[in-house]
CSV table of C-alpha atoms in Angstrom, one decimal:
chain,number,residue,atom,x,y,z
A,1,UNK,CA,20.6,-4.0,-7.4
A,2,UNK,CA,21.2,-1.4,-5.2
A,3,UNK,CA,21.1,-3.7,-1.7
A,4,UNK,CA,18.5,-6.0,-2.9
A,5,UNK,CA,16.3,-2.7,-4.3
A,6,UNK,CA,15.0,-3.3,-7.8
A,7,UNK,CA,14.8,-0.6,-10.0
A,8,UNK,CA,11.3,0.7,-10.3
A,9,UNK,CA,10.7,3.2,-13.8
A,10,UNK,CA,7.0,4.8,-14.1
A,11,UNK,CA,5.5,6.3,-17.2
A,12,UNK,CA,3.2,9.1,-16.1
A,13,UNK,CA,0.8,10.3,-18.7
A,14,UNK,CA,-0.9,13.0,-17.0
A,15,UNK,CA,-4.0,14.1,-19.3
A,16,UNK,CA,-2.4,13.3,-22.5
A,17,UNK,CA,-3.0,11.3,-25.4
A,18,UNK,CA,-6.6,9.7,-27.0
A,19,UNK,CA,-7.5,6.2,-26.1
A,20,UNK,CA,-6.4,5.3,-29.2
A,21,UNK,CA,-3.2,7.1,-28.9
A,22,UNK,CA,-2.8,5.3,-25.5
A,23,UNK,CA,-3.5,2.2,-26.7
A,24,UNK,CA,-0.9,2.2,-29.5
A,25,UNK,CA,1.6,3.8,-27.1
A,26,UNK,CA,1.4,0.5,-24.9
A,27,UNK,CA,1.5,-2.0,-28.3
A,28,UNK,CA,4.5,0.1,-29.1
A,29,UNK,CA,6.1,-0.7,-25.5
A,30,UNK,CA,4.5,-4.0,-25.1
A,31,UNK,CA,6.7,-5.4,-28.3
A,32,UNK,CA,10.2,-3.8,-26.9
A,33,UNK,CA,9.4,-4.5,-22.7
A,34,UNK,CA,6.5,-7.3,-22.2
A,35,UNK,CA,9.2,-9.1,-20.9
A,36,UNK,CA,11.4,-6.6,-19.3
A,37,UNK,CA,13.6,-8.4,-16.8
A,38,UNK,CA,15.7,-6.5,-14.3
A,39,UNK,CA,14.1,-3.3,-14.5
A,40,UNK,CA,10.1,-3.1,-13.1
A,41,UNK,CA,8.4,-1.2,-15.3
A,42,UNK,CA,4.5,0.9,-15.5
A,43,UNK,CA,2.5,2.9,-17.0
A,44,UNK,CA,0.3,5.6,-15.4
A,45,UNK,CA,-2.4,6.0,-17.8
A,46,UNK,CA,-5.8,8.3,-17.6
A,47,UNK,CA,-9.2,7.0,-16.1
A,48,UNK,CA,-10.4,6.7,-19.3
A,49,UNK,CA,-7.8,4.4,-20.7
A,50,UNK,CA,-7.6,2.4,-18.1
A,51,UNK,CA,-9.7,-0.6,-19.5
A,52,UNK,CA,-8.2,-0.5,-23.1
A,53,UNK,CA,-4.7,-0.6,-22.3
A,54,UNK,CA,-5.1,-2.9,-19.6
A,55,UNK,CA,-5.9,-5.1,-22.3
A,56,UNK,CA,-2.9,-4.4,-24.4
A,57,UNK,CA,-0.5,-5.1,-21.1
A,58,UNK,CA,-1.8,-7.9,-19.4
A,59,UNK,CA,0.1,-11.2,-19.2
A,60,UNK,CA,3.1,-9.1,-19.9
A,61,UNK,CA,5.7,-7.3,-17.1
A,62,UNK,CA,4.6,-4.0,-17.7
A,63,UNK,CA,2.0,-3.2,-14.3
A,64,UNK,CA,-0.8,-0.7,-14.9
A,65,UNK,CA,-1.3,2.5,-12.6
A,66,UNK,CA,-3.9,5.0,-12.0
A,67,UNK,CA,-2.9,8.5,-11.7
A,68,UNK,CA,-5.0,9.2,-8.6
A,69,UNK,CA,-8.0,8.3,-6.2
A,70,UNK,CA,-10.6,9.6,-4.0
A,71,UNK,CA,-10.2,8.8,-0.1
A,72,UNK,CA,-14.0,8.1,0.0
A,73,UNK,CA,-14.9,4.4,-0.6
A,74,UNK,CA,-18.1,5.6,-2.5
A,75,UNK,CA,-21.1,8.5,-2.4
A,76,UNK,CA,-21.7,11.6,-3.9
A,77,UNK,CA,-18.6,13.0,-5.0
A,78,UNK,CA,-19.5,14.1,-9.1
A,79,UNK,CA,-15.8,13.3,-11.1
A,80,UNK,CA,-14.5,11.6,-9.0
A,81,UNK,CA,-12.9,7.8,-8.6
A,82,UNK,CA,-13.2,5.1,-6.1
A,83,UNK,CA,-10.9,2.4,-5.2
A,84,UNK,CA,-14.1,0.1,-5.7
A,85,UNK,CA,-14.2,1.2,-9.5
A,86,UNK,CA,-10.5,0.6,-9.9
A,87,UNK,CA,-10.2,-2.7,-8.3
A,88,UNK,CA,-11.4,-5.3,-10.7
A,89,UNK,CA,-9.3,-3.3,-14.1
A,90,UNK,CA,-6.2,-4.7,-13.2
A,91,UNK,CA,-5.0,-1.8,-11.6
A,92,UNK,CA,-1.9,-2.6,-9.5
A,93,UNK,CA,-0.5,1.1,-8.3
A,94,UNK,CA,-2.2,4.8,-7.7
A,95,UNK,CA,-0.1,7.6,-7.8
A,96,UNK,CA,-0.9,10.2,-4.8
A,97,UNK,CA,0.4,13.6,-3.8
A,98,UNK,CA,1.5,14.4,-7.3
A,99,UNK,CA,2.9,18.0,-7.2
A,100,UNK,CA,-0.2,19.5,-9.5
A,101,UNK,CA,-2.5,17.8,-7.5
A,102,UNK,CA,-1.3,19.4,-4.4
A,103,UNK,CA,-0.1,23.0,-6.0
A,104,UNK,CA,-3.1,22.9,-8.9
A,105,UNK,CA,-6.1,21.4,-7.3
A,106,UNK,CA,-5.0,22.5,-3.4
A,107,UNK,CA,-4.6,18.9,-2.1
A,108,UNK,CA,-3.2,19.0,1.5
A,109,UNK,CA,-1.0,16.6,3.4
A,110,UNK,CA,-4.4,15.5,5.8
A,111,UNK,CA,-5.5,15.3,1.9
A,112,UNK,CA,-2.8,13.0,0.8
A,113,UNK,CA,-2.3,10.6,3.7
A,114,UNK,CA,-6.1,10.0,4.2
A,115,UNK,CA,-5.3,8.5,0.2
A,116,UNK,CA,-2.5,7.1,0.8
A,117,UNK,CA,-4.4,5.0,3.2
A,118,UNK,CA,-7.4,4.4,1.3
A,119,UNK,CA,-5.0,3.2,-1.6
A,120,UNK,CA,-3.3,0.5,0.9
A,121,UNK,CA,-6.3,-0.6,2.2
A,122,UNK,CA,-8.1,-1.5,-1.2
A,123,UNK,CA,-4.8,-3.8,-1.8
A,124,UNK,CA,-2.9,-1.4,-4.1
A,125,UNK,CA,1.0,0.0,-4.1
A,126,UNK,CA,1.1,3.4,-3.9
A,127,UNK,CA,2.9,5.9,-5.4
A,128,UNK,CA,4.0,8.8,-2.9
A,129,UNK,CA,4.9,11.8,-4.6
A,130,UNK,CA,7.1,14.4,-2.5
A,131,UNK,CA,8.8,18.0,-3.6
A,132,UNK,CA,9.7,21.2,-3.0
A,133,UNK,CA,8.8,24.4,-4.3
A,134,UNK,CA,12.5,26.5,-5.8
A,135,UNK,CA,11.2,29.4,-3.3
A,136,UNK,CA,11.4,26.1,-0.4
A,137,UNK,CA,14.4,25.0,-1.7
A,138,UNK,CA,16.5,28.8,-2.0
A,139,UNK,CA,15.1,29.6,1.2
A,140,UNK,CA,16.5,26.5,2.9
A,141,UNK,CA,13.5,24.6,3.8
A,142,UNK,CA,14.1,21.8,1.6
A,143,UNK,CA,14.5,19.3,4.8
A,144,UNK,CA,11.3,20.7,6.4
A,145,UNK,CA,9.1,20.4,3.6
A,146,UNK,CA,10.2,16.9,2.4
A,147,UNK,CA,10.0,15.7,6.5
A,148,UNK,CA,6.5,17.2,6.9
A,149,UNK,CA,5.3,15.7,3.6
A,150,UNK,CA,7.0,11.9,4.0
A,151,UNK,CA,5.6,12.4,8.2
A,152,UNK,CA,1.9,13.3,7.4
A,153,UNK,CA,1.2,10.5,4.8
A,154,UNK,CA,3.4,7.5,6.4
A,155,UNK,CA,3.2,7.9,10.4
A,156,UNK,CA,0.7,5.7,11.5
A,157,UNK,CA,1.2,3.0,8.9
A,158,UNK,CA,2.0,-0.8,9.4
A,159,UNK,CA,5.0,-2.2,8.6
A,160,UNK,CA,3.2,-4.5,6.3
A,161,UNK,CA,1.6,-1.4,5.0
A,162,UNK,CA,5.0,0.6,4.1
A,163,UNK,CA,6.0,-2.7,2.0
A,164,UNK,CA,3.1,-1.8,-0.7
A,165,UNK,CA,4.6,2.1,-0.8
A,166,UNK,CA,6.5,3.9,-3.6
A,167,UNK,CA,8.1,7.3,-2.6
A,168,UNK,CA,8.9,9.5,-5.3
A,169,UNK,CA,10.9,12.1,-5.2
A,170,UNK,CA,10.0,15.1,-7.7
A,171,UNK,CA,11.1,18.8,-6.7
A,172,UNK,CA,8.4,20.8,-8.0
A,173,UNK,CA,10.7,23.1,-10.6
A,174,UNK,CA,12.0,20.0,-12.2
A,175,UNK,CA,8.4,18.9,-13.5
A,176,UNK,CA,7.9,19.7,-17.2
A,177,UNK,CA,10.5,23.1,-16.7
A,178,UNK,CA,13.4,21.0,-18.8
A,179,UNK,CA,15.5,22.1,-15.6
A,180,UNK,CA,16.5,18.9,-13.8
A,181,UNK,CA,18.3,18.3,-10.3
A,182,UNK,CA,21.8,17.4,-10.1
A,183,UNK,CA,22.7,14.1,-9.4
A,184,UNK,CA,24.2,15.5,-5.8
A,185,UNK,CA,21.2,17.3,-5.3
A,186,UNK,CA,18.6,14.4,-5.8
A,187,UNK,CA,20.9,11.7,-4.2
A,188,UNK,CA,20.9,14.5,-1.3
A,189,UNK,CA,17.5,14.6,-1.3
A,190,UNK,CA,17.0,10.5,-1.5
A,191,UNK,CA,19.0,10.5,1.4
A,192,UNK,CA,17.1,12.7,3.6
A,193,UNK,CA,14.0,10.9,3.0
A,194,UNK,CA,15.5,7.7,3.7
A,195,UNK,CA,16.5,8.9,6.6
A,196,UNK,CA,13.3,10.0,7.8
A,197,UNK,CA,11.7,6.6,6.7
A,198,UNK,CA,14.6,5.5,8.9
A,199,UNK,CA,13.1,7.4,11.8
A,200,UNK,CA,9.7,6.6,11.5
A,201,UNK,CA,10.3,2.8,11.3
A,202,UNK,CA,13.8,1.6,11.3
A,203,UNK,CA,16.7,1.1,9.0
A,204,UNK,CA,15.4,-2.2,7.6
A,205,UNK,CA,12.5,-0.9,6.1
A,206,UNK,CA,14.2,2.4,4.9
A,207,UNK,CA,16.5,0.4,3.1
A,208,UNK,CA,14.2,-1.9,1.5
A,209,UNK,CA,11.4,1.3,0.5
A,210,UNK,CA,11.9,2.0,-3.6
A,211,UNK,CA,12.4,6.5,-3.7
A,212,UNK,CA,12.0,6.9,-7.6
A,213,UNK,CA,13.5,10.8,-8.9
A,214,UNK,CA,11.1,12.5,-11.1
A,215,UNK,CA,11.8,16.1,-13.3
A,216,UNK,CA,12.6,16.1,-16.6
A,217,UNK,CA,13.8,12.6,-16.7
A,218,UNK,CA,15.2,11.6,-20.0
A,219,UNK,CA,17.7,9.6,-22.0
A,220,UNK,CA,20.6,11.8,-21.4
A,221,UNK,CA,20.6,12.4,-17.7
A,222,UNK,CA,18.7,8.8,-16.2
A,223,UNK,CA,22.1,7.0,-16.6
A,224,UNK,CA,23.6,9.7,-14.3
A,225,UNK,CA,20.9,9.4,-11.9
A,226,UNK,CA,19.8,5.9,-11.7
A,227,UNK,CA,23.4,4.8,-10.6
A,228,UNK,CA,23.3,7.1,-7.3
A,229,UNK,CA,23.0,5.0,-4.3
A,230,UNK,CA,19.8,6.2,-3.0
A,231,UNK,CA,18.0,6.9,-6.5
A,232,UNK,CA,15.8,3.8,-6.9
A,233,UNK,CA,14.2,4.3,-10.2
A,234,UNK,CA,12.4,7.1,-12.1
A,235,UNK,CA,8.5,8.7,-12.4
A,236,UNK,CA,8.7,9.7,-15.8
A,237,UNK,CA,6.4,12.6,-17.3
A,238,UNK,CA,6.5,14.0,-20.9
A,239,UNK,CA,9.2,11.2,-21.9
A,240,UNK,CA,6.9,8.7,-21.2
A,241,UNK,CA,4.5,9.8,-23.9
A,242,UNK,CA,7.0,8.2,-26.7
A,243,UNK,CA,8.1,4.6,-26.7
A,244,UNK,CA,11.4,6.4,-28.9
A,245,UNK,CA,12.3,8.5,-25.8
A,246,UNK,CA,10.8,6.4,-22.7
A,247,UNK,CA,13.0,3.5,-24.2
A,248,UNK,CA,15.6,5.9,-24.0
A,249,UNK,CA,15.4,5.9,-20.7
A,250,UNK,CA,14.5,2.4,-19.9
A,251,UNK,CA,17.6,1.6,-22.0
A,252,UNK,CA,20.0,3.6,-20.4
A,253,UNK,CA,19.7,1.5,-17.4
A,254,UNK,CA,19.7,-2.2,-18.5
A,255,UNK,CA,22.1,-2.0,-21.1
C-alpha cells in the first residue's frame, strides 16, 4: 500500500472482441481473480457486452466499467449512451478523456469535464484519462498540457466528488506504439499531477486520489512501474484482451 492507496489495475478493451469472445475472456479471469485480494481489479468492456459479462462478474471482485458516456442525461443524440441506460447494468466506473476520444473523435477539455461531471452525478467512479502528445512532450509542454487537462475537468468539484475519481495517466505515444515511458518519466509525471491535485484541493486529497500509468503496459515492465511511489496502478489496453498476458500483469504485482 502505497500510504493507504490500493492498487487499482483496468482492463481496457476498446472495440475488440465478440460478445462471445468477451464473455469467455471474463470466465477465463473470473476463475484466476473473482477473488482477487490486495489488488482492485476491472474490466472496461464495449456497450454491447456490457449485459453479458456483467453476468459472468458479478458476486465476484472484479468491477465492471464502461468505456465512455454522453454528458446529456437523455434526448436526441443517435449512437450515443446515457448514464440513465448504464445505471441499472451494474456498471460501477466510466472511462472519460481517453486519448482517441479526444485526438480521434475531437473531444475537448469543456468536452471532458462536462462528463466527468455527468459521470459523478449519476453515482459512478470515473476514470480520468490524461496525456501528452511526443510533439508536447519534445517541445517541453508536458507540465502545461497535463495542468490544463487535470484543471478543466476537476476545478469545480466537491471534495466528496474527487473521492469517486480515477486519474490515469497515459502519454499519448505510449498507447498501442509498444514504446512505453520510463519508470522516471511516468513517476515524473505522477508527481506533477499530484501536485496539481495538491493545488486544487489540498495534500490530503492528493494523496489519497488513485493516478493509474497506461501505454503499453505488460508483464515485463508493470513490476517496474507499479513499485514507483506515485504510480497507483495500471489502465491496461491490448494486454487486457488475454487472461495469459493481463495475468501477467496482475501477477507481477501480487506475487
Amino acid at each position: 500500500m502505497k500510504k493507504n492507496r490500493e492498487l487499482f489495475i483496468a482492463g481496457n478493451w476498446k472495440m475488440n472482441t465478440s460478445v462471445t469472445e468477451g464473455v469467455k475472456l471474463a470466465e477465463g479471469l473470473k476463475e484466476k481473480y473473482g477473488n482477487i485480494k490486495g489488488v482492485r481489479l476491472a474490466v472496461a468492456v464495449p456497450f454491447t457486452h456490457i449485459i453479458e459479462v456483467g453476468k459472468v462478474i458479478k458476486g465476484t471482485s472484479i468491477e465492471l466499467a464502461a468505456q465512455n458516456m454522453n454528458e446529456n442525461e437523455k434526448g436526441a443524440f443517435t449512437g450515443e449512451i446515457s448514464a440513465l441506460m448504464l445505471k441499472d447494468l451494474g456498471v460501477k466506473l466510466v472511462i472519460i478523456g481517453h486519448s482517441e476520444r479526444r485526438h480521434i473523435y475531437g473531444e475537448s477539455n469543456e468536452t471532458i469535464a462536462l462528463k466527468v461531471k455527468a459521470v459523478l452525478n449519476a453515482g459512478f467512479e470515473c476514470i480520468l484519462c490524461i496525456g501528452e502528445t511526443r510533439e508536447e512532450r519534445e517541445s517541453g509542454m508536458l507540465e502545461k498540457v497535463l495542468k490544463l487537462q487535470v484543471e478543466s475537468a476537476l476545478c469545480g468539484l466537491s471534495t466528496d466528488e474527487i473521492k469517486r475519481v480515477i486519474i490515469a495517466y497515459e502519454p499519448v505515444w505510449a498507447i498501442g506504439t509498444g514504446l512505453t515511458a520510463s519508470k522516471e518519466d511516468a513517476e515524473n509525471a505522477h508527481k506533477f499531477i499530484r501536485k496539481t491535485v495538491s493545488d486544487i484541493f489540498d495534500e490530503s486529497v492528493a494523496q489519497k486520489i488513485i493516478i493509474q500509468y497506461g501505454g503499453s503496459v505488460n508483464a515485463s515492465n508493470s513490476a517496474s512501474l507499479l513499485s514507483a511511489e506515485n504510480i497507483d496502478g495500471a489502465l491496461v489496453g491490448g494486454a487486457s484482451l488475454s487472461v495469459e498476458k493481463f495475468s501477467g500483469i496482475i501477477d507481477s504485482v501480487i506475487a
